[in-house]
Coordinates of N, CA and C in Angstrom, one line a residue:
Chain A
A1 N 10.2 39.1 131.9 CA 11.4 40.3 131.6 C 10.7 41.0 130.2
Q2 N 11.0 42.6 130.6 CA 10.6 43.0 129.6 C 11.5 43.2 128.5
S3 N 10.8 43.1 126.9 CA 11.8 43.0 125.8 C 11.3 43.8 124.6
V4 N 12.0 43.9 123.3 CA 11.3 44.9 122.3 C 11.6 43.6 121.3
T5 N 11.0 43.7 120.2 CA 11.2 42.9 119.2 C 11.1 44.1 117.7
Q6 N 12.1 43.8 116.8 CA 11.9 44.6 115.9 C 12.2 43.8 114.4
P7 N 11.1 43.4 114.1 CA 11.0 42.0 113.2 C 11.8 42.0 112.2
D8 N 12.1 43.3 111.3 CA 12.8 43.9 110.1 C 14.2 44.5 110.4
I9 N 15.1 43.9 109.9 CA 16.4 44.2 109.8 C 16.8 45.2 109.5
H10 N 16.4 44.8 108.0 CA 16.8 46.0 107.1 C 15.3 46.2 106.0
I11 N 15.1 47.6 106.0 CA 14.2 47.8 105.0 C 14.6 48.4 103.9
T12 N 14.1 48.3 102.6 CA 14.3 49.1 101.7 C 13.4 49.8 101.2
V13 N 13.0 51.2 100.9 CA 12.4 51.9 100.7 C 12.6 53.0 99.2
S14 N 11.8 52.8 98.3 CA 11.7 54.2 97.4 C 11.7 55.7 97.7
E15 N 12.5 56.3 97.6 CA 12.2 58.0 97.8 C 10.8 58.3 97.3
G16 N 10.3 58.6 98.4 CA 8.7 59.3 98.0 C 7.4 58.3 98.3
A17 N 7.8 57.1 98.8 CA 7.1 55.9 99.1 C 6.9 56.1 100.8
S18 N 5.9 55.4 101.4 CA 5.3 55.2 102.9 C 6.6 54.0 103.3
L19 N 6.6 54.7 104.8 CA 7.4 53.7 105.4 C 6.4 53.1 106.4
E20 N 6.5 52.0 107.1 CA 6.2 51.4 108.3 C 7.1 50.7 108.5
L21 N 7.8 50.4 110.3 CA 8.8 50.0 111.0 C 8.1 49.7 112.0
R22 N 8.0 48.2 112.2 CA 7.3 47.2 113.4 C 8.2 47.1 114.6
C23 N 7.4 47.2 115.4 CA 7.9 46.9 116.8 C 6.7 46.7 117.5
N24 N 7.3 45.3 118.3 CA 6.4 44.6 119.4 C 7.2 44.8 120.8
Y25 N 6.7 44.8 121.8 CA 7.2 44.8 123.0 C 6.6 43.4 124.3
S26 N 7.2 43.2 124.9 CA 6.4 42.2 125.9 C 6.6 42.8 127.5
Y27 N 5.6 43.0 128.0 CA 5.6 44.0 129.1 C 4.4 43.8 130.0
G28 N 3.9 43.7 131.2 CA 3.0 43.6 132.1 C 1.7 44.4 132.0
A29 N 2.4 45.4 131.9 CA 1.6 46.6 132.1 C 1.8 47.4 130.6
T30 N 1.3 48.8 130.4 CA 1.5 49.6 129.3 C 3.0 50.3 130.0
P31 N 3.9 50.2 129.2 CA 5.3 51.0 129.2 C 5.3 52.6 128.7
Y32 N 6.1 52.6 128.8 CA 6.7 54.0 128.1 C 7.4 53.7 126.8
L33 N 6.6 54.2 125.7 CA 7.2 53.5 124.4 C 7.8 54.9 123.9
F34 N 9.1 54.6 122.9 CA 10.1 55.5 122.4 C 10.3 55.0 120.7
W35 N 10.2 55.8 120.1 CA 11.1 55.8 118.9 C 12.4 56.5 118.7
Y36 N 13.8 56.1 118.4 CA 14.7 57.0 118.4 C 15.3 56.4 117.1
V37 N 16.4 57.4 116.7 CA 16.8 57.3 115.2 C 18.4 57.5 115.0
Q38 N 19.0 56.7 114.6 CA 20.6 56.7 114.7 C 21.2 56.9 113.3
S39 N 21.8 57.9 112.9 CA 22.2 58.1 111.9 C 23.9 57.8 112.0
P40 N 24.7 57.3 111.0 CA 25.8 57.0 111.1 C 26.9 57.9 111.7
G41 N 27.7 57.3 113.0 CA 28.4 58.1 113.5 C 27.9 59.0 114.5
Q42 N 26.7 59.0 114.9 CA 25.8 59.9 115.6 C 25.4 59.4 116.8
G43 N 24.9 59.9 117.4 CA 24.1 59.4 118.8 C 22.6 59.7 118.3
L44 N 21.8 58.8 119.5 CA 20.2 58.4 119.4 C 19.8 59.7 119.4
Q45 N 18.9 60.0 118.5 CA 17.8 61.2 118.6 C 16.3 60.8 118.6
L46 N 16.0 61.4 119.5 CA 14.1 61.1 120.0 C 13.4 61.5 118.7
L47 N 12.6 60.3 118.4 CA 11.8 61.0 117.0 C 10.3 61.1 117.9
L48 N 9.9 60.2 118.6 CA 8.6 60.6 119.2 C 8.5 59.8 120.5
K49 N 7.4 59.7 121.3 CA 7.6 58.8 122.4 C 5.6 59.1 122.8
Y50 N 5.6 57.6 123.9 CA 3.8 57.5 124.0 C 4.0 57.7 125.3
F51 N 3.1 58.2 126.3 CA 3.0 57.8 127.8 C 1.8 57.5 127.9
S52 N 0.8 58.2 127.4 CA -0.7 57.7 127.6 C -1.6 58.6 126.8
G53 N -3.2 58.4 126.7 CA -4.0 59.1 126.0 C -4.0 58.7 124.7
D54 N -4.0 59.9 123.5 CA -4.2 59.4 122.1 C -2.9 58.3 121.8
T55 N -3.8 57.3 121.3 CA -2.4 56.1 120.7 C -1.9 56.7 119.4
L56 N -2.3 57.7 119.1 CA -1.7 58.1 117.8 C -0.8 59.3 118.1
V57 N 0.5 59.1 117.8 CA 1.4 60.3 118.5 C 2.3 61.0 117.2
Q58 N 2.5 62.2 117.3 CA 3.2 62.6 116.1 C 4.8 63.1 116.7
G59 N 5.7 63.0 115.8 CA 6.8 63.4 116.2 C 7.7 64.0 115.2
I60 N 9.0 64.5 115.3 CA 9.6 65.3 114.5 C 9.9 64.9 112.9
K61 N 10.2 65.0 112.1 CA 10.7 64.8 110.7 C 9.3 64.2 110.1
G62 N 8.2 64.5 110.2 CA 7.1 64.2 110.0 C 7.0 62.5 110.3
F63 N 7.4 61.8 111.1 CA 7.1 60.4 111.6 C 5.9 60.2 113.0
E64 N 5.1 59.4 112.5 CA 4.0 59.0 113.7 C 4.3 58.0 113.9
A65 N 3.7 57.4 115.4 CA 3.6 56.2 115.5 C 2.1 55.9 116.1
E66 N 1.4 54.6 115.9 CA 0.3 54.3 116.8 C 0.7 53.2 117.6
F67 N 0.3 53.1 118.9 CA 0.1 52.2 120.1 C -1.3 51.6 120.0
K68 N -1.1 50.2 119.8 CA -1.9 49.1 119.9 C -1.9 48.1 121.1
R69 N -2.7 48.3 122.1 CA -2.6 47.9 123.4 C -2.8 46.0 122.9
S70 N -3.8 45.9 121.8 CA -4.2 44.4 121.7 C -3.4 43.9 121.0
Q71 N -2.3 44.4 120.5 CA -1.1 43.6 119.7 C 0.2 44.1 120.3
S72 N 0.2 44.8 121.5 CA 1.4 45.4 122.1 C 2.5 45.7 121.1
S73 N 1.9 46.5 120.2 CA 3.0 47.1 119.0 C 2.9 48.9 119.4
F74 N 4.2 49.2 118.4 CA 3.8 50.6 118.5 C 4.9 51.0 117.0
N75 N 3.9 50.9 116.0 CA 4.6 50.9 114.8 C 5.2 52.5 114.2
L76 N 6.0 52.8 113.7 CA 6.1 54.0 113.3 C 6.2 54.0 111.9
R77 N 5.4 55.0 111.1 CA 5.2 55.1 110.1 C 5.6 56.8 109.8
K78 N 5.8 56.9 108.1 CA 5.8 58.1 107.7 C 5.3 58.0 106.3
P79 N 4.5 58.9 105.9 CA 3.9 58.9 104.7 C 4.7 59.1 103.5
S80 N 6.1 60.0 103.4 CA 7.0 60.0 101.9 C 7.9 60.2 102.7
V81 N 8.9 59.0 102.2 CA 10.5 58.6 102.8 C 11.1 60.6 102.2
H82 N 11.9 60.5 103.0 CA 13.2 61.4 102.1 C 14.6 60.6 102.1
W83 N 15.4 60.9 101.3 CA 16.7 60.2 101.1 C 17.1 60.1 102.4
S84 N 17.5 61.9 103.2 CA 17.7 61.8 104.3 C 17.2 61.0 105.8
D85 N 16.2 60.3 105.3 CA 15.7 59.5 106.4 C 16.4 58.2 106.8
A86 N 17.4 57.8 105.7 CA 18.3 56.7 105.7 C 19.1 56.5 107.0
A87 N 18.6 55.6 107.9 CA 19.5 55.8 109.0 C 19.0 54.4 109.8
E88 N 19.3 54.1 111.3 CA 18.8 53.0 111.8 C 18.1 53.3 112.8
Y89 N 16.8 52.5 113.1 CA 15.7 53.2 113.9 C 15.2 52.4 114.9
F90 N 15.5 52.7 116.0 CA 15.3 52.0 117.3 C 14.0 52.1 118.0
C91 N 13.3 51.1 118.5 CA 12.1 51.1 119.1 C 12.7 51.0 120.7
A92 N 11.9 51.5 121.9 CA 12.8 51.8 123.0 C 11.2 51.4 123.9
V93 N 11.3 50.5 125.3 CA 10.4 51.0 126.3 C 11.0 51.1 127.6
A94 N 10.5 51.5 128.1 CA 10.7 51.5 129.8 C 9.4 51.8 130.3
P95 N 9.9 50.7 131.8 CA 8.8 50.6 133.1 C 7.9 51.9 133.0
N96 N 6.7 51.6 133.3 CA 5.8 53.0 133.8 C 6.0 53.6 135.2
Q97 N 7.3 54.1 135.5 CA 7.4 54.6 136.3 C 9.0 55.8 136.1
A98 N 8.7 56.3 136.8 CA 10.0 57.4 136.5 C 11.4 57.0 136.8
G99 N 12.2 57.5 136.0 CA 13.4 57.8 136.0 C 14.3 56.1 135.8
T100 N 13.6 55.2 134.9 CA 14.3 54.1 135.0 C 15.0 54.3 133.3
A101 N 15.6 53.3 133.3 CA 16.6 52.6 131.6 C 15.7 52.4 130.7
L102 N 16.3 52.5 129.3 CA 15.1 52.2 128.2 C 16.1 50.6 127.9
I103 N 15.2 50.1 127.3 CA 15.0 48.8 126.9 C 15.2 48.9 125.5
F104 N 16.2 48.7 124.7 CA 15.8 48.7 123.2 C 15.7 47.3 122.4
G105 N 15.0 47.8 121.4 CA 15.1 46.7 120.2 C 16.7 46.8 119.3
K106 N 16.7 45.4 118.5 CA 18.1 45.5 118.0 C 17.8 46.6 116.7
G107 N 16.8 47.1 116.6 CA 16.9 48.1 115.7 C 16.6 47.6 114.1
T108 N 16.1 48.7 113.2 CA 15.9 48.4 111.7 C 16.8 49.3 110.8
T109 N 17.5 48.9 109.9 CA 18.2 49.8 109.3 C 17.2 50.3 107.9
L110 N 17.4 51.5 107.5 CA 16.7 51.7 106.4 C 17.4 52.4 105.4
S111 N 17.2 51.9 104.3 CA 17.6 52.4 103.0 C 17.0 52.9 102.3
V112 N 17.2 54.3 101.7 CA 16.0 54.8 100.7 C 16.8 54.7 99.3
S113 N 16.0 54.2 98.4 CA 16.6 54.3 96.8 C 15.9 55.4 96.3
S114 N 16.5 55.6 94.8 CA 15.8 56.6 94.7 C 15.6 56.6 93.1
Chain B
E1 N 21.7 75.5 123.9 CA 21.6 74.5 125.0 C 22.5 73.2 124.6
A2 N 23.9 73.3 125.3 CA 24.9 72.0 125.0 C 24.2 70.8 125.0
G3 N 24.5 69.9 124.1 CA 24.0 68.5 124.5 C 25.1 67.8 125.5
V4 N 24.9 66.6 125.2 CA 25.7 65.5 126.1 C 27.2 65.3 125.1
A5 N 28.4 65.9 126.1 CA 29.4 65.8 125.2 C 30.4 64.1 125.7
Q6 N 30.5 63.9 124.9 CA 31.8 62.3 124.9 C 32.9 62.7 124.5
S7 N 33.7 62.2 125.0 CA 35.1 61.7 124.6 C 36.0 60.4 125.1
P8 N 37.0 60.0 124.3 CA 37.1 60.2 123.0 C 35.9 59.9 122.3
R9 N 36.0 60.1 120.8 CA 35.2 59.8 120.0 C 35.4 58.3 119.3
Y10 N 36.9 58.0 119.5 CA 37.0 56.8 119.1 C 38.1 56.6 119.9
K11 N 38.8 55.4 119.7 CA 39.9 54.4 120.7 C 40.1 53.6 120.1
I12 N 41.3 52.8 119.8 CA 41.6 51.7 119.5 C 43.0 51.2 120.9
I13 N 42.4 50.0 121.2 CA 43.4 49.2 122.3 C 43.8 48.3 121.8
E14 N 44.5 47.5 122.5 CA 44.9 46.0 122.4 C 44.1 45.1 123.3
K15 N 43.9 44.0 123.8 CA 43.3 43.5 124.5 C 44.3 43.3 125.6
R16 N 43.9 43.4 126.9 CA 44.0 43.7 128.2 C 44.4 45.0 128.8
Q17 N 44.6 45.8 127.5 CA 45.0 47.5 128.1 C 44.0 48.0 128.8
S18 N 44.0 48.9 129.3 CA 42.6 49.8 130.1 C 42.3 50.7 129.3
V19 N 41.2 51.2 129.5 CA 40.6 52.5 128.7 C 39.5 53.3 129.4
A20 N 39.4 54.9 129.2 CA 38.7 55.2 130.2 C 37.9 56.4 129.1
F21 N 36.3 56.5 129.3 CA 35.6 57.4 128.4 C 35.0 58.4 129.4
W22 N 35.0 59.3 128.9 CA 34.4 60.6 129.6 C 33.0 61.0 129.2
C23 N 32.0 61.6 129.9 CA 30.8 62.0 129.5 C 30.5 63.1 130.6
N24 N 29.8 64.5 130.0 CA 29.7 65.5 130.5 C 27.9 65.7 129.9
P25 N 27.2 65.5 131.1 CA 25.6 65.4 130.7 C 25.2 66.9 130.6
I26 N 23.9 67.3 129.9 CA 23.3 68.2 129.7 C 23.3 69.0 131.3
S27 N 23.5 70.3 131.5 CA 23.5 71.2 132.5 C 22.2 70.9 133.2
G28 N 22.3 70.5 134.7 CA 20.9 70.6 135.4 C 20.4 69.2 135.2
H29 N 20.7 68.3 134.3 CA 20.4 66.8 134.4 C 21.1 66.0 135.6
A30 N 20.3 65.3 136.3 CA 20.8 64.4 137.6 C 20.8 63.4 137.6
T31 N 20.3 62.7 136.5 CA 20.3 61.4 136.1 C 21.5 61.1 134.8
L32 N 22.1 60.2 135.3 CA 23.1 60.0 134.0 C 23.1 58.6 133.6
Y33 N 23.3 58.1 132.4 CA 23.4 56.3 132.0 C 24.2 56.4 131.0
W34 N 25.2 54.9 131.0 CA 26.0 54.6 130.3 C 25.4 53.6 129.9
Y35 N 25.3 53.4 128.3 CA 24.9 52.3 127.4 C 26.1 51.7 126.8
Q36 N 25.8 50.3 126.7 CA 27.2 49.5 125.4 C 26.1 49.2 124.3
Q37 N 26.5 49.5 123.2 CA 26.0 49.2 121.9 C 26.9 48.0 121.1
I38 N 26.5 46.9 121.2 CA 27.3 46.3 120.2 C 26.9 46.4 118.8
L39 N 27.9 45.9 117.8 CA 27.7 45.9 116.7 C 26.2 45.0 116.2
G40 N 25.4 45.8 115.6 CA 23.7 44.8 115.1 C 23.1 44.8 116.2
Q41 N 23.1 45.5 117.2 CA 22.3 45.3 118.5 C 22.0 46.6 118.9
G42 N 20.5 46.7 119.6 CA 20.1 47.8 120.3 C 21.0 48.4 121.7
P43 N 21.2 49.4 122.3 CA 21.9 49.8 123.3 C 21.5 49.1 124.4
K44 N 22.6 48.7 125.6 CA 22.0 48.3 126.5 C 22.5 48.9 127.8
L45 N 21.9 48.8 129.0 CA 22.3 49.6 130.0 C 23.3 49.1 130.4
L46 N 24.6 50.1 131.0 CA 25.4 49.2 132.1 C 25.2 50.0 133.3
I47 N 25.1 51.3 133.4 CA 24.9 51.7 134.5 C 24.1 53.0 134.7
Q48 N 23.7 53.4 135.9 CA 22.5 54.5 135.8 C 22.9 55.2 137.1
F49 N 22.9 56.5 137.3 CA 23.9 57.4 138.4 C 22.6 58.6 138.4
Q50 N 22.2 58.7 139.9 CA 21.4 59.6 140.0 C 22.0 60.5 141.1
N51 N 22.3 61.9 140.4 CA 23.5 62.7 141.0 C 24.8 61.9 141.4
N52 N 25.0 61.6 142.6 CA 26.4 60.8 142.7 C 26.1 59.5 142.9
G53 N 25.2 59.0 142.9 CA 24.7 57.7 143.4 C 24.1 56.7 142.7
V54 N 24.8 55.4 142.7 CA 24.1 54.6 141.8 C 23.2 54.0 141.6
V55 N 21.9 54.1 140.6 CA 21.0 53.8 141.0 C 20.7 52.2 140.6
D56 N 21.5 51.9 139.7 CA 21.3 50.1 138.5 C 22.3 50.1 138.1
D57 N 23.3 49.2 138.6 CA 24.4 48.6 137.9 C 24.7 47.3 137.9
S58 N 23.1 46.8 137.6 CA 22.8 45.0 137.7 C 23.8 44.3 136.3
Q59 N 23.8 45.3 135.5 CA 24.2 44.6 134.2 C 25.9 45.2 133.7
L60 N 26.5 45.9 134.6 CA 27.6 46.3 134.5 C 28.7 45.1 134.9
P61 N 29.7 44.5 134.1 CA 30.5 43.5 134.2 C 31.6 44.3 135.1
K62 N 31.2 43.9 136.4 CA 32.0 44.6 137.6 C 34.1 44.0 138.0
D63 N 34.0 43.2 137.4 CA 35.1 42.3 137.1 C 36.5 43.2 136.1
R64 N 35.4 44.1 135.3 CA 36.3 44.6 134.1 C 36.2 46.4 134.2
F65 N 34.8 46.3 134.4 CA 34.4 47.8 134.3 C 34.0 48.4 135.3
S66 N 34.3 49.9 135.3 CA 34.0 50.8 136.7 C 33.5 52.0 136.3
A67 N 32.6 53.0 137.3 CA 32.2 53.9 136.6 C 32.3 55.0 137.7
E68 N 31.9 55.9 137.5 CA 32.0 57.3 138.8 C 31.2 58.3 138.2
R69 N 31.1 59.1 139.3 CA 30.1 60.1 138.7 C 30.9 61.0 140.1
L70 N 31.8 61.5 140.7 CA 32.1 62.2 141.8 C 31.3 63.2 142.4
K71 N 31.6 64.0 141.8 CA 30.8 65.2 142.1 C 29.3 65.6 141.7
G72 N 28.5 64.4 141.1 CA 27.2 64.5 140.8 C 27.4 65.2 139.1
V73 N 28.1 65.3 138.6 CA 27.9 66.1 137.0 C 28.8 65.2 135.9
D74 N 30.0 65.4 135.9 CA 30.8 64.7 134.5 C 30.7 62.7 135.1
S75 N 30.8 62.3 134.3 CA 31.3 61.1 134.8 C 32.5 60.4 133.7
T76 N 32.9 59.2 134.4 CA 33.9 58.1 133.7 C 33.6 56.9 133.7
L77 N 33.7 56.4 132.9 CA 33.6 54.8 132.6 C 35.1 54.1 132.2
K78 N 35.2 53.2 133.0 CA 37.0 52.5 132.6 C 36.7 51.2 132.3
I79 N 37.4 50.5 131.7 CA 37.5 49.1 131.3 C 39.1 48.6 131.3
Q80 N 38.8 47.6 132.1 CA 40.3 47.6 132.5 C 40.2 45.9 133.5
P81 N 40.9 44.8 132.5 CA 41.4 45.0 131.1 C 40.4 44.8 130.3
A82 N 40.8 45.2 129.1 CA 39.7 45.2 128.1 C 39.8 43.6 127.3
K83 N 38.9 43.3 127.0 CA 38.8 41.8 125.9 C 38.4 42.5 124.5
L84 N 38.2 41.4 123.7 CA 37.7 41.7 122.1 C 36.1 42.0 122.2
E85 N 35.6 41.3 123.1 CA 34.1 41.6 123.1 C 33.7 42.7 123.7
D86 N 34.5 43.6 124.2 CA 34.3 45.1 124.5 C 34.2 45.8 123.5
S87 N 34.3 45.4 122.4 CA 34.3 46.6 121.3 C 32.9 47.1 121.0
A88 N 32.4 48.0 120.9 CA 31.2 48.7 120.8 C 31.7 50.1 120.9
V89 N 30.1 50.6 120.9 CA 30.1 51.9 121.0 C 29.5 52.3 122.3
Y90 N 30.1 52.9 123.5 CA 29.5 53.4 124.7 C 29.0 54.6 124.4
L91 N 27.5 55.0 124.6 CA 26.7 55.4 124.7 C 26.3 56.4 125.9
C92 N 26.5 57.7 126.1 CA 26.1 58.3 127.4 C 24.7 59.1 127.1
A93 N 24.3 59.1 128.4 CA 22.6 59.8 128.2 C 22.5 60.6 129.8
S94 N 21.7 61.5 129.5 CA 21.2 62.3 130.6 C 19.9 62.5 130.3
S95 N 19.2 62.8 131.9 CA 17.9 63.2 131.8 C 17.6 64.0 133.0
L96 N 16.5 64.5 133.5 CA 16.2 65.3 134.7 C 16.0 64.4 135.7
V97 N 16.0 64.3 136.6 CA 15.1 63.5 137.8 C 14.0 63.2 137.5
G98 N 13.2 62.0 137.4 CA 12.0 61.7 136.9 C 10.9 61.9 137.8
D99 N 10.8 62.6 138.9 CA 9.9 62.7 139.9 C 8.5 63.3 139.2
R100 N 8.8 63.9 138.1 CA 7.5 64.4 137.9 C 7.1 64.0 136.6
G101 N 7.4 62.6 136.7 CA 7.0 61.6 135.4 C 8.4 61.0 134.8
Y102 N 8.0 60.5 133.4 CA 9.4 59.9 133.0 C 9.8 60.9 132.3
E103 N 11.3 61.3 132.3 CA 11.7 62.2 131.7 C 12.7 61.6 130.4
T104 N 12.9 62.4 129.5 CA 13.2 62.4 128.1 C 14.9 61.9 128.7
Q105 N 15.1 60.6 127.8 CA 16.6 60.7 127.7 C 17.3 61.6 126.7
Y106 N 18.6 62.2 126.8 CA 19.1 62.6 125.9 C 20.7 62.4 125.7
F107 N 21.1 61.3 124.6 CA 22.1 60.9 124.1 C 23.6 61.7 123.5
G108 N 24.8 61.4 123.7 CA 26.1 61.9 123.3 C 26.3 61.2 122.2
P109 N 27.3 61.4 121.7 CA 27.5 61.0 120.2 C 28.2 59.0 120.4
G110 N 28.7 58.8 121.7 CA 29.0 57.9 121.6 C 30.8 58.1 121.7
T111 N 31.4 57.1 122.0 CA 33.0 56.6 122.2 C 33.1 55.2 121.3
R112 N 33.4 55.3 120.3 CA 33.6 53.9 119.5 C 34.6 53.4 119.8
L113 N 34.6 51.8 120.2 CA 36.1 51.3 120.7 C 36.1 50.0 119.7
L114 N 37.6 50.2 119.9 CA 38.0 48.7 119.2 C 38.9 48.0 119.9
V115 N 38.6 46.7 120.3 CA 39.9 46.1 120.9 C 40.5 45.0 119.8
L116 N 41.8 45.3 119.6 CA 42.5 44.3 118.7 C 43.1 43.3 119.7

């Protein structure tokens, strides 16, 4: 069965420091990969997605993620974190076919210290 | 462009009562999803519609949960009777039909349900 693992439940980063959130997936083939962000009381907002091609993908708000097939990973990075980035981040996968639902990890809560 | 609308935003009920949630997807989006997000977990699919037909309801607890999308636009999710473990955020998402490849899902703000 497909699954997504986000090993870090909670991460605290100083404002201005770099960030990396880890995501590993279990799937027979290369799935579609996503990162979503959820601020308190808000719905999920798509940060970026990977379907195929260049393994380094750029997203909104200065985020990027790198797909590594050999490690079944899709880690999210940001070079300099802002206080407004404090939120919950979800990695998600979908089987490599059209119109299928997402399978989410349990999320990583990011706190930003000043 | 208007996003996915959901109501109510919050609901508190007693166990064994019934409750209904409403979702209006983005205009033109034929695919609609209901997800359940329990505190501390990622969202989990309950049911997926394409137009007014059910694509996947394998994880819907059908003894107490029901959902409909009669005219292929807005949708209602109902719980009857509610249990304590149904306390969660119920998220609605919509997307275009994925016949050109995977289509991005757009999420509404969710309905936060507390069952006492």
